[in-house]
Coordinates of C-alpha atoms in Angstrom, one line a residue:
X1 CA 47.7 118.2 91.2
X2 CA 51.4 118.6 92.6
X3 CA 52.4 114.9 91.4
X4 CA 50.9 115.9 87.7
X5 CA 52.5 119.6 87.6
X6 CA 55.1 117.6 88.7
X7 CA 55.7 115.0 86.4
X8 CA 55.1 117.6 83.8
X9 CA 57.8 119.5 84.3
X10 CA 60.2 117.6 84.8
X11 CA 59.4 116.0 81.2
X12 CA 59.9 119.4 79.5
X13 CA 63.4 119.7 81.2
X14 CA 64.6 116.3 81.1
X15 CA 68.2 117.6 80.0
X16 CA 68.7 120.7 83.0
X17 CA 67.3 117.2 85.2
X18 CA 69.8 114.6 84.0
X19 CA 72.9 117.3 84.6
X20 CA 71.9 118.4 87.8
X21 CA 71.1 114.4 88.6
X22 CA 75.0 113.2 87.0
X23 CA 76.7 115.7 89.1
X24 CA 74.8 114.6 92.2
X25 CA 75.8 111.0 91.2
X26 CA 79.5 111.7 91.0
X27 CA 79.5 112.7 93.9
X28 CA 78.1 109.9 95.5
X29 CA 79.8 107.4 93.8
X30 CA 82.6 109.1 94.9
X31 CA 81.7 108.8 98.5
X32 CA 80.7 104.9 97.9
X33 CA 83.8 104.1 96.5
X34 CA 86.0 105.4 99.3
X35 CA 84.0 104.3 102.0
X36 CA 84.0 101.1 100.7
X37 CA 88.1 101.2 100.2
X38 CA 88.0 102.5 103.7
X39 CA 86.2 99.4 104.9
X40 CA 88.3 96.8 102.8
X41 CA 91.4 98.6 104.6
X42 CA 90.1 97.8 107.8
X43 CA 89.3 94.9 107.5
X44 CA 92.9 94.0 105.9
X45 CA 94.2 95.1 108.7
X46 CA 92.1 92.8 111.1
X47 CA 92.9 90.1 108.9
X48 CA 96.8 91.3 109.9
X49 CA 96.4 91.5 113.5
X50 CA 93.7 88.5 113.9
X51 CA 96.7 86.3 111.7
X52 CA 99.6 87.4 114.4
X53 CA 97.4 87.8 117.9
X54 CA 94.8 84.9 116.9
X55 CA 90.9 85.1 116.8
X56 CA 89.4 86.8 119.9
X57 CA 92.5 88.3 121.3
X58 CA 92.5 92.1 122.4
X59 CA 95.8 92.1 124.1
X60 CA 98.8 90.2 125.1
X61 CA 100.7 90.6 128.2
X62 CA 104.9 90.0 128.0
X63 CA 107.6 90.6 129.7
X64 CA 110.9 92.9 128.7
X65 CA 114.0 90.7 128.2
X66 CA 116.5 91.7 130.4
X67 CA 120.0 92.3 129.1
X68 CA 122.6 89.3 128.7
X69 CA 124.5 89.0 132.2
X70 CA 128.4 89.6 132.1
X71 CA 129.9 86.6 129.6
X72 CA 127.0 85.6 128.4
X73 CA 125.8 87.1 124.5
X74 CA 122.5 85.5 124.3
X75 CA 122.9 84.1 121.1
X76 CA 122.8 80.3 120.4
X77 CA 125.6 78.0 120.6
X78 CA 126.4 74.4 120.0
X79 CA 129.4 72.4 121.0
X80 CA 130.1 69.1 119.2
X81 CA 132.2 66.1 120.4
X82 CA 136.3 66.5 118.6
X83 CA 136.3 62.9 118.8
X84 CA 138.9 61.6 115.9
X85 CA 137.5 58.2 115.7
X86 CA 137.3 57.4 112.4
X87 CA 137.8 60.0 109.0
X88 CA 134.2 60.9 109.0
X89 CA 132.1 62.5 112.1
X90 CA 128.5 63.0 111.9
X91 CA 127.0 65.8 114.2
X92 CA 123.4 66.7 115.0
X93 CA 122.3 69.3 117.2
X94 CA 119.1 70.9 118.4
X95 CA 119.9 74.3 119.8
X96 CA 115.9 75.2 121.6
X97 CA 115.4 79.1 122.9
X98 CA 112.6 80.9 124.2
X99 CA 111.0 83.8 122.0
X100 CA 109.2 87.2 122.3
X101 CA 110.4 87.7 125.7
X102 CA 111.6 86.7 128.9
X103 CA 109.7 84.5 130.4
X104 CA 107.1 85.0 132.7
X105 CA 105.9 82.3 135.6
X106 CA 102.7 80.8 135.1
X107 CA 101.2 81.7 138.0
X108 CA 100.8 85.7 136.2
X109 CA 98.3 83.8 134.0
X110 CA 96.0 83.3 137.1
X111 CA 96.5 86.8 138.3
X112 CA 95.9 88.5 135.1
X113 CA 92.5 86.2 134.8
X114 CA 90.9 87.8 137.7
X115 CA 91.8 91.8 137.2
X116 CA 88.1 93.2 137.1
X117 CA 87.3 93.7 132.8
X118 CA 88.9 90.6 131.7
X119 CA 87.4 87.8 130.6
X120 CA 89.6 84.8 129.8
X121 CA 93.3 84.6 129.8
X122 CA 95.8 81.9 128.3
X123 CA 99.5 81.0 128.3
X124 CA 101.3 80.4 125.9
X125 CA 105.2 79.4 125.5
X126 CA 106.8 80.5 122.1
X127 CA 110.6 78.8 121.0
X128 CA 113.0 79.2 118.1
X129 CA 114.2 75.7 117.2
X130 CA 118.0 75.7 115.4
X131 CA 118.5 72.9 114.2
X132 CA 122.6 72.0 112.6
X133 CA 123.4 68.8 111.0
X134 CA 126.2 67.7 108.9
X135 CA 129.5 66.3 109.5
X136 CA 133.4 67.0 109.5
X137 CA 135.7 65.2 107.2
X138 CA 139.5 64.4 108.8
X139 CA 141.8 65.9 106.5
X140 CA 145.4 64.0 105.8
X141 CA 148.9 65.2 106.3
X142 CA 151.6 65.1 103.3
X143 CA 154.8 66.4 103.1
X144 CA 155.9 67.8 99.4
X145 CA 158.2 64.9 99.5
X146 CA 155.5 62.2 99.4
X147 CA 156.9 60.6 102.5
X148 CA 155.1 61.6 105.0
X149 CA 155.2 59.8 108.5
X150 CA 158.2 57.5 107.1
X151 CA 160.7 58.3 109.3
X152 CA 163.7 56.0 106.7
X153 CA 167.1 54.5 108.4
X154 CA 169.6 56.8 108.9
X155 CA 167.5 60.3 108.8
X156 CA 166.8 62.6 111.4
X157 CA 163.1 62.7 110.7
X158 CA 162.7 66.1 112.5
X159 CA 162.4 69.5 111.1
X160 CA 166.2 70.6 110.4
X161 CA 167.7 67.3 110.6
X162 CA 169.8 66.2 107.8
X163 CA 168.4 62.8 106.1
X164 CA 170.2 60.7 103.7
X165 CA 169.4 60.0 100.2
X166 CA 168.5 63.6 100.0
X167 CA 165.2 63.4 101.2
X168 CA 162.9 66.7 101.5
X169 CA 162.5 67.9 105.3
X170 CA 160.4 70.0 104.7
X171 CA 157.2 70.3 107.3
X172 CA 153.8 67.9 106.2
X173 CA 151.0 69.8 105.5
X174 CA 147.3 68.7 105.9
X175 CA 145.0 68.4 103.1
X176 CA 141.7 67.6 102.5
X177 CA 139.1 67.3 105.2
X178 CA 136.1 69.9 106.2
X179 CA 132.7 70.4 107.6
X180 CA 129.7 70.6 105.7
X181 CA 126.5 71.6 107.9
X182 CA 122.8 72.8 107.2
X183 CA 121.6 75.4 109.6
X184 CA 117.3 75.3 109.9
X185 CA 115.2 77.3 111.7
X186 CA 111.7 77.2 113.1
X187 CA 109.4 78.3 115.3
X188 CA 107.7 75.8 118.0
X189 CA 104.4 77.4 119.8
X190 CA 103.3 75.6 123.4
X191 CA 99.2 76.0 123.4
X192 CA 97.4 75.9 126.4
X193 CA 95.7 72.6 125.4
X194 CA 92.4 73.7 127.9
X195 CA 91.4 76.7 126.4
X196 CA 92.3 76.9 122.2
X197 CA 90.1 79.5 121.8
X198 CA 93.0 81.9 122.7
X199 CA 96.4 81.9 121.5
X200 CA 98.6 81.5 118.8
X201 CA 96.0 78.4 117.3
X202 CA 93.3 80.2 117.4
X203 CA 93.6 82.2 114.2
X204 CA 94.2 78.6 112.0
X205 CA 91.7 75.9 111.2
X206 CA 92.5 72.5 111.3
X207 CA 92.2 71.2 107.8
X208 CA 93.7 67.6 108.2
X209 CA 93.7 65.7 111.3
X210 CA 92.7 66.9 114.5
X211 CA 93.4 69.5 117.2
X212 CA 94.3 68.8 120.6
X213 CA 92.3 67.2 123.3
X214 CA 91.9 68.1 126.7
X215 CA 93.8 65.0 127.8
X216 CA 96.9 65.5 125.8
X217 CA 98.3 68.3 127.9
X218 CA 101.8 66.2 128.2
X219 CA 101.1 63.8 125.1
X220 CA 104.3 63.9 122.2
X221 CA 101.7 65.5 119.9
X222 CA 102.2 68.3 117.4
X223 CA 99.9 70.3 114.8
X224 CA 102.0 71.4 111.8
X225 CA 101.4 74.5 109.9
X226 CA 100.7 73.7 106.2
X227 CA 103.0 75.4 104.5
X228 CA 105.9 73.8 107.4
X229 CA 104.3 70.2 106.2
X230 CA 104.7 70.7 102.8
X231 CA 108.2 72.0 102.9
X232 CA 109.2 68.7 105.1
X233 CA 107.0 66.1 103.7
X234 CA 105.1 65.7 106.8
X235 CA 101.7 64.0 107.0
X236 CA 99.0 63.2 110.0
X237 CA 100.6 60.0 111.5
X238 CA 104.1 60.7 110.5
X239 CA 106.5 61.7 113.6
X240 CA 108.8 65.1 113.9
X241 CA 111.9 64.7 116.6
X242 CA 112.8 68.2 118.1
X243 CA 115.9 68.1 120.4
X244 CA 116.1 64.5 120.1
X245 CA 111.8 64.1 121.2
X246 CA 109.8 62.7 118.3
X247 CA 106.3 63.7 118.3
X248 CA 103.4 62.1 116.5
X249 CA 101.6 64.8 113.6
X250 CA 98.2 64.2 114.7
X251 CA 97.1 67.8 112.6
X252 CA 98.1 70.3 109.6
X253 CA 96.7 73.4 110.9
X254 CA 96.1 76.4 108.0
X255 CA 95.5 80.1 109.1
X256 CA 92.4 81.8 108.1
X257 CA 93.6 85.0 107.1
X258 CA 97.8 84.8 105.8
X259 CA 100.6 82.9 106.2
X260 CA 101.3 81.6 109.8
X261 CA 104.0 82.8 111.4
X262 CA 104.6 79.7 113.7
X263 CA 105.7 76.2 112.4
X264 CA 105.3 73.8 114.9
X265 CA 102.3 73.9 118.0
X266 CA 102.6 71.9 121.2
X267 CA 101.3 70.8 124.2
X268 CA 102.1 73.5 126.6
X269 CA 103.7 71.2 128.5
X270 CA 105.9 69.6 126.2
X271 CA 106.7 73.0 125.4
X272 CA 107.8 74.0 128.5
X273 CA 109.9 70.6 129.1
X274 CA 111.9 71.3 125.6
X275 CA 112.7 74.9 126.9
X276 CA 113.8 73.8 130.3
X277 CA 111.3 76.6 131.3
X278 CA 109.0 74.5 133.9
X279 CA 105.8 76.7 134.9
X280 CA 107.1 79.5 132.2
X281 CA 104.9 81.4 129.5
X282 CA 106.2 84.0 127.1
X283 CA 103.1 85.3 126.3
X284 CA 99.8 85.9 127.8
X285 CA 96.3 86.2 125.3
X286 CA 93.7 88.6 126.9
X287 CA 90.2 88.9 125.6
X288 CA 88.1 91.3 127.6
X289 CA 84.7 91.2 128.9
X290 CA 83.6 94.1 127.1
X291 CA 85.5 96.0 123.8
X292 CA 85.1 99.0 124.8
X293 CA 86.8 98.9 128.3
X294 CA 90.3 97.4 126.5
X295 CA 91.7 100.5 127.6
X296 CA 90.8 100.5 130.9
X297 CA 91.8 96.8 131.2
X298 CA 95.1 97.3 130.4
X299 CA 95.9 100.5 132.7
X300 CA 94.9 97.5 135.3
X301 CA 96.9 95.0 134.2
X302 CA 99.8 97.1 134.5
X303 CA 99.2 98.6 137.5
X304 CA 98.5 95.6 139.3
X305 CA 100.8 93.3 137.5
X306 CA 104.4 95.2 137.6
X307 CA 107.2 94.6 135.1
X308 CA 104.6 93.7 132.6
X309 CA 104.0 95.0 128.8
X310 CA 100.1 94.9 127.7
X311 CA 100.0 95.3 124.0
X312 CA 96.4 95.6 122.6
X313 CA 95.6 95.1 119.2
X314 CA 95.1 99.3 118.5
X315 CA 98.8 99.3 119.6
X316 CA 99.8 96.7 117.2
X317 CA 98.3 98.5 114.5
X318 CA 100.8 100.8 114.9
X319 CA 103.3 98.8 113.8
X320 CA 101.8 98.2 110.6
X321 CA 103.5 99.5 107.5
X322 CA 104.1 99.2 103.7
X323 CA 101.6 99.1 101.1
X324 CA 98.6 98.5 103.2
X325 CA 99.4 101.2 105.3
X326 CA 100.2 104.1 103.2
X327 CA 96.9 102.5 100.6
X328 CA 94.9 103.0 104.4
X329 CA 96.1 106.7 105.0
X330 CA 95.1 107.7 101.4
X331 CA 91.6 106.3 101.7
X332 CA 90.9 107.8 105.4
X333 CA 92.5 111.3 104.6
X334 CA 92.8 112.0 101.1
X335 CA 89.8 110.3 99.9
X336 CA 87.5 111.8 102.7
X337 CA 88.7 115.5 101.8
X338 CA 88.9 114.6 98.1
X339 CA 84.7 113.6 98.9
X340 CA 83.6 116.5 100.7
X341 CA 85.2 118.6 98.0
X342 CA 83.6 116.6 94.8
X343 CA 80.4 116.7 97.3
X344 CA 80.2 120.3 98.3
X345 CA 81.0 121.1 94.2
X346 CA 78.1 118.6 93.4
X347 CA 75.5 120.6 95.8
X348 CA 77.1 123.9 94.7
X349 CA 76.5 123.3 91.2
X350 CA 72.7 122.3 91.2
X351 CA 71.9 124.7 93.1
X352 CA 73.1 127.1 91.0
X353 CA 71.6 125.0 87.9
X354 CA 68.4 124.5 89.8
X355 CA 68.4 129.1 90.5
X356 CA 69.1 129.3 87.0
X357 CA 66.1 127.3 85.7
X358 CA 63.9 129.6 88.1
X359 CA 65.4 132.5 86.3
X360 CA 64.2 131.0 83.2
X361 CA 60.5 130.4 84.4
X362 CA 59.4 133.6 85.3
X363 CA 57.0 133.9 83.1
X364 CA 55.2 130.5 84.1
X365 CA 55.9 131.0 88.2
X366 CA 54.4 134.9 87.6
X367 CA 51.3 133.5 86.3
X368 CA 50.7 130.7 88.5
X369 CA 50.9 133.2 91.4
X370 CA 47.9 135.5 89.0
X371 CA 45.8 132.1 89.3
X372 CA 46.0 132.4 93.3
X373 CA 49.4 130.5 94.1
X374 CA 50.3 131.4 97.5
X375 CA 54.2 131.8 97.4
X376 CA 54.8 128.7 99.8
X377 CA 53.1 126.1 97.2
X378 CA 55.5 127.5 94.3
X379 CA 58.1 126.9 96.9
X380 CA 57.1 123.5 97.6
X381 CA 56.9 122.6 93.9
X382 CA 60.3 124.1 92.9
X383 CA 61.5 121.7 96.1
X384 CA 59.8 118.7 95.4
X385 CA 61.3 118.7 91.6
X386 CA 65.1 119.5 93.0
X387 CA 64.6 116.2 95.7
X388 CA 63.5 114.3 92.8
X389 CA 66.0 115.2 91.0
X390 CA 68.3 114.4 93.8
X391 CA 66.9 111.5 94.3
X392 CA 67.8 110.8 91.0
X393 CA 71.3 111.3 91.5
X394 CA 71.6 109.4 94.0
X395 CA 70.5 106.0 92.6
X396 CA 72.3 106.8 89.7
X397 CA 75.3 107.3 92.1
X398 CA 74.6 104.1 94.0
X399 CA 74.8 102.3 91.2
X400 CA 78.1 103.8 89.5
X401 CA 79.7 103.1 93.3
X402 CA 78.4 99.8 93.5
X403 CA 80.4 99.3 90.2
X404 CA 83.3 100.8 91.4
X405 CA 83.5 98.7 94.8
X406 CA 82.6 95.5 93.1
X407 CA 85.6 96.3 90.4
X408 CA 87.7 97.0 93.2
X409 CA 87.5 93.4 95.0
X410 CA 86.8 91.4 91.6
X411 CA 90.6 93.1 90.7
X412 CA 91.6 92.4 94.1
X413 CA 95.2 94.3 94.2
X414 CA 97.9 92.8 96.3
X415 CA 98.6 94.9 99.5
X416 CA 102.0 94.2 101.6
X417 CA 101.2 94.5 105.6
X418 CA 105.0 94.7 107.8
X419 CA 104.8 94.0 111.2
X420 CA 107.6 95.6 113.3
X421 CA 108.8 95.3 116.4
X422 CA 106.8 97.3 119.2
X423 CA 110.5 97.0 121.1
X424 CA 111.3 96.2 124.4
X425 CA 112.7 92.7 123.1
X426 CA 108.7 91.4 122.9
X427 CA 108.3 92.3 119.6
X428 CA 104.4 92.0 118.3
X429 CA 103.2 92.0 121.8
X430 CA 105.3 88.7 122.2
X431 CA 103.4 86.4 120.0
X432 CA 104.4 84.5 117.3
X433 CA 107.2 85.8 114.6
X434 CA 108.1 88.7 117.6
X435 CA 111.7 89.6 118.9
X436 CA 113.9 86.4 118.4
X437 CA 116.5 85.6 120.6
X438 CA 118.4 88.2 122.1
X439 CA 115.3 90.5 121.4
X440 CA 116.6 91.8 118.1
X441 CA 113.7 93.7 115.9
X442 CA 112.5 91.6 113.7
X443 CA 109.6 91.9 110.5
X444 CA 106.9 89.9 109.3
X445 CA 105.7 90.6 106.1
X446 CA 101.9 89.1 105.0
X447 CA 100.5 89.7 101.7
X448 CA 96.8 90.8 101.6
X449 CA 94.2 90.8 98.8
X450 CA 92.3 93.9 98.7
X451 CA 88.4 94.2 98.9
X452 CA 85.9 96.9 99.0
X453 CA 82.5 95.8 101.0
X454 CA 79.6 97.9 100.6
X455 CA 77.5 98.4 104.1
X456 CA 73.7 99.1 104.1
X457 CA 75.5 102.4 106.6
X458 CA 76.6 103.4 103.5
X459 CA 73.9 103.0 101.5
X460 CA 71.8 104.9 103.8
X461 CA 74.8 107.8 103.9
X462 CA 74.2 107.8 99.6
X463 CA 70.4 108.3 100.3
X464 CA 70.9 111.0 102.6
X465 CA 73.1 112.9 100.7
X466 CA 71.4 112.4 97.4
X467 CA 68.1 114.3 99.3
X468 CA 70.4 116.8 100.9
X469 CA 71.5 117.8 97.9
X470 CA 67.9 118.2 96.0
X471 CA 66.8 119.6 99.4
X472 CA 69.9 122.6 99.0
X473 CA 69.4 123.1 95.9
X474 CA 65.3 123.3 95.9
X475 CA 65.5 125.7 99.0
X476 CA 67.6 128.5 96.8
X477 CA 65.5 127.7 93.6
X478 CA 62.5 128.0 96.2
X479 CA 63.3 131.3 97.6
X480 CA 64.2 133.0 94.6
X481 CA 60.6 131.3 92.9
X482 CA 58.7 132.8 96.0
X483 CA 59.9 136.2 95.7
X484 CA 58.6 136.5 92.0
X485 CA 55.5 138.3 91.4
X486 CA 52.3 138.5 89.2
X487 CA 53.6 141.5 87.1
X488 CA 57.1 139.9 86.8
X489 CA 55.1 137.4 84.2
X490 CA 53.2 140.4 82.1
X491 CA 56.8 142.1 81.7
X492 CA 57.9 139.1 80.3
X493 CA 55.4 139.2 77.8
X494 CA 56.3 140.4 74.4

């Protein structure tokens, strides 16, 4: 009887139904869309942070670099041989710095491994590689006179002196001659060759070639970023010489999520050896034994560890600015409180709708309750039609944010992620395209592609809401149907 009643009413007011349903549906499209938005954000910005910490990594541990000591800058410098042997002088010079940091000794590795909540831990050892080659050209001396370095019977040949012939005395000058020299820079990353699972690999997949093996922790071996091989021509087998070292290309690494921010990766070892930095690691990759401890983790490590800067990736995300981070603060607080608003209207307004069409039924509630209706079986019935209704709405609204999300990552806007500098000379918790040398601040800037993924959570929130709202709005078209009464019907009568 209820399912036929019903279905029978809600035939005779399909319009009053489809209204009440559409508004509910806005609603929860609305809500779709944003969480979905919301959820693409994140997981932009993961795609940020895995890129620059490297797949796994919940902190890194650095060190502050320490001001330059008394005549010392801390900037590079290169001094080439003045030889004059010959008109041309080639010059070539590899100018190797440690990045991110000053250096800590490898041995903090060890002790960070065995503070209670972590894990693993790995080194690593991150350089900037200036590289300047070119050449001088010797310039010649002339005098206006054309005679230069003839010194001609019977003149002085010095400046002032008198010649004969009336020779010019004036001074020679030089001309010709320079320097022309190209200035590259790269970055070189030392991986722990043991454990890869950490560190500045770790976010890239080796696409050509191989990665390193356990027993290559001293071999002249490099993996090459890919966009790095393209730009020098380089290819699995061919060799790369850094400070005067060739290593073989054995692998073109390519990251999984933006471009990489290191050019070069090494054995640890040979690393270390290139930097003069024996036993030394910039940067220290932490993953902890549980996620939800990484705060407690790090209050340890620096405790325990002094002098030490723990950077975790919720601290990194800090950093994060431009277009992906102002798009994230508009979805999280102006598209939540833009939802609850378009929501609360939605379940304002069919409730009202829903009291209205009561109103309208007086005569047909009035008699029902003549016939022996108890006032809690109207109720019910006035209920049941709003959470159909609602229910309604809410695939309707499913659908319609389905749509939206699936417009949303088949557009896929452009977002633009910049990584500052955290300070203290680290920069990026001291992993790869951090501080420089001399710590200055430095920024990375990735380009993302936006998506909008649709969770079952969130299906399950549109479900919810959609029977909330028939469930509102039947309980005030129910109260005001069981308060009606038998003669309410025969007054109605004309």
């Amino acid at each position: 009887m209820f399912g036929i009643y019903l279905k029978r009413e809600l035939g005779r007011r399909k319009k009053a139904a489809l209204v009440i349903a559409l508004g509910l549906a806005l609603g929860i499209a609305l809500v779709i869309t944003v969480n979905s938005v919301s959820a693409g954000m994140t997981q932009a910005q993961d795609k940020v942070l895995k890129s620059l910490y490297g797949l796994g990594t919940d902190m890194t541990v650095t060190k502050t670099r320490s001001a330059p000591t008394s005549g010392s800058s801390g900037r590079p410098n290169f001094q080439f041989d003045a030889s004059s042997n010959g008109s041309d002088k080639t010059q070539s010079s590899d100018r190797v710095m440690t990045q991110g940091g000053q250096a800590l000794a490898s041995s903090v590795v060890t002790k960070v491994a065995q503070q209670k909540g972590v894990a693993s831990a790995v080194g690593a050892l991150t350089l900037n590689v200036t590289k300047v080659d070119g050449s001088f050209t010797q310039g010649k001396a002339q005098s206006s006179g054309g005679n230069s370095g003839n010194s001609g019977s019977g003149g002085q040949g010095g400046p002032g002196g008198s010649g004969s012939g009336g020779n010019s005395t004036a001074a020679p000058q030089v001309q010709g001659g320079g320097a022309n020299f190209d200035v590259n820079s790269y970055s070189v990353a030392g991986v722990d060759v043991g454990d890869q699972t950490l560190g500045p690999l770790a976010g890239s997949k080796i696409t050509t070639g191989r990665t390193f093996t356990a027993a290559q922790s001293n071999a002249k071996v490099a993996v090459v970023s890919k966009s790095y091989a393209k730009e020098n021509s380089l290819k699995v087998g061919k060799t790369l010489t850094i400070s005067g070292t060739k290593y073989t290309v054995i692998g073109i690494a390519t990251p999984d999520s933006s471009e990489s921010t290191t050019d070069v990766y090494l054995p640890l070892k040979q690393a270390q050896t290139l930097a003069d930095a024996k036993n030394k690691v910039t940067t220290i990759y932490v993953k902890a034994s549980d996620s939800k401890q990484i705060d407690a983790v790090k209050s340890a490590i620096q405790k325990n560890i002094s002098g030490t800067t723990v950077t975790t990736s919720a601290d990194l995300a800090e950093t994060v600015s431009g277009s992906l981070s102002t798009a994230s603060n508009l979805a999280t607080s102006v598209g939540k409180w833009l939802s609850i608003a378009v929501l609360a209207a939605a379940f304002l307004v069919s409730a009202l709708l829903t009291s209205s069409a009561v109103s309208r039924r007086v005569r047909e509630f009035g008699t029902l309750k003549a016939l022996g209706w108890p006032s809690r079986r109207v109720t019910r019935q006035v209920v049941g039609e709003s959470v159909v209704n609602g229910l309604l709405g809410g695939a309707l609204g499913i659908g319609l944010g389905l749509a939206a999300a699936y417009a949303v990552t088949a557009i896929s806007p452009k977002l633009t992620a910049q990584l500052g500098n955290t300070g203290g000379g680290g920069g990026m918790g001291g992993g790869p395209g951090g501080g420089g040398p001399g710590g200055q601040a430095s920024q990375n800037t990735m380009e993302i592609a936006l998506s909008a993924p649709v969770s079952m959570t969130t299906i399950a929130l549109a479900v919810g809401l959609a029977v909330a709202g028939g469930l509102i709005a039947g309980a005030m078209g129910g109260w005001r149907a069981s308060r009606m009464r038998p003669a309410d019907a025969l007054r109605s009568v004309s």
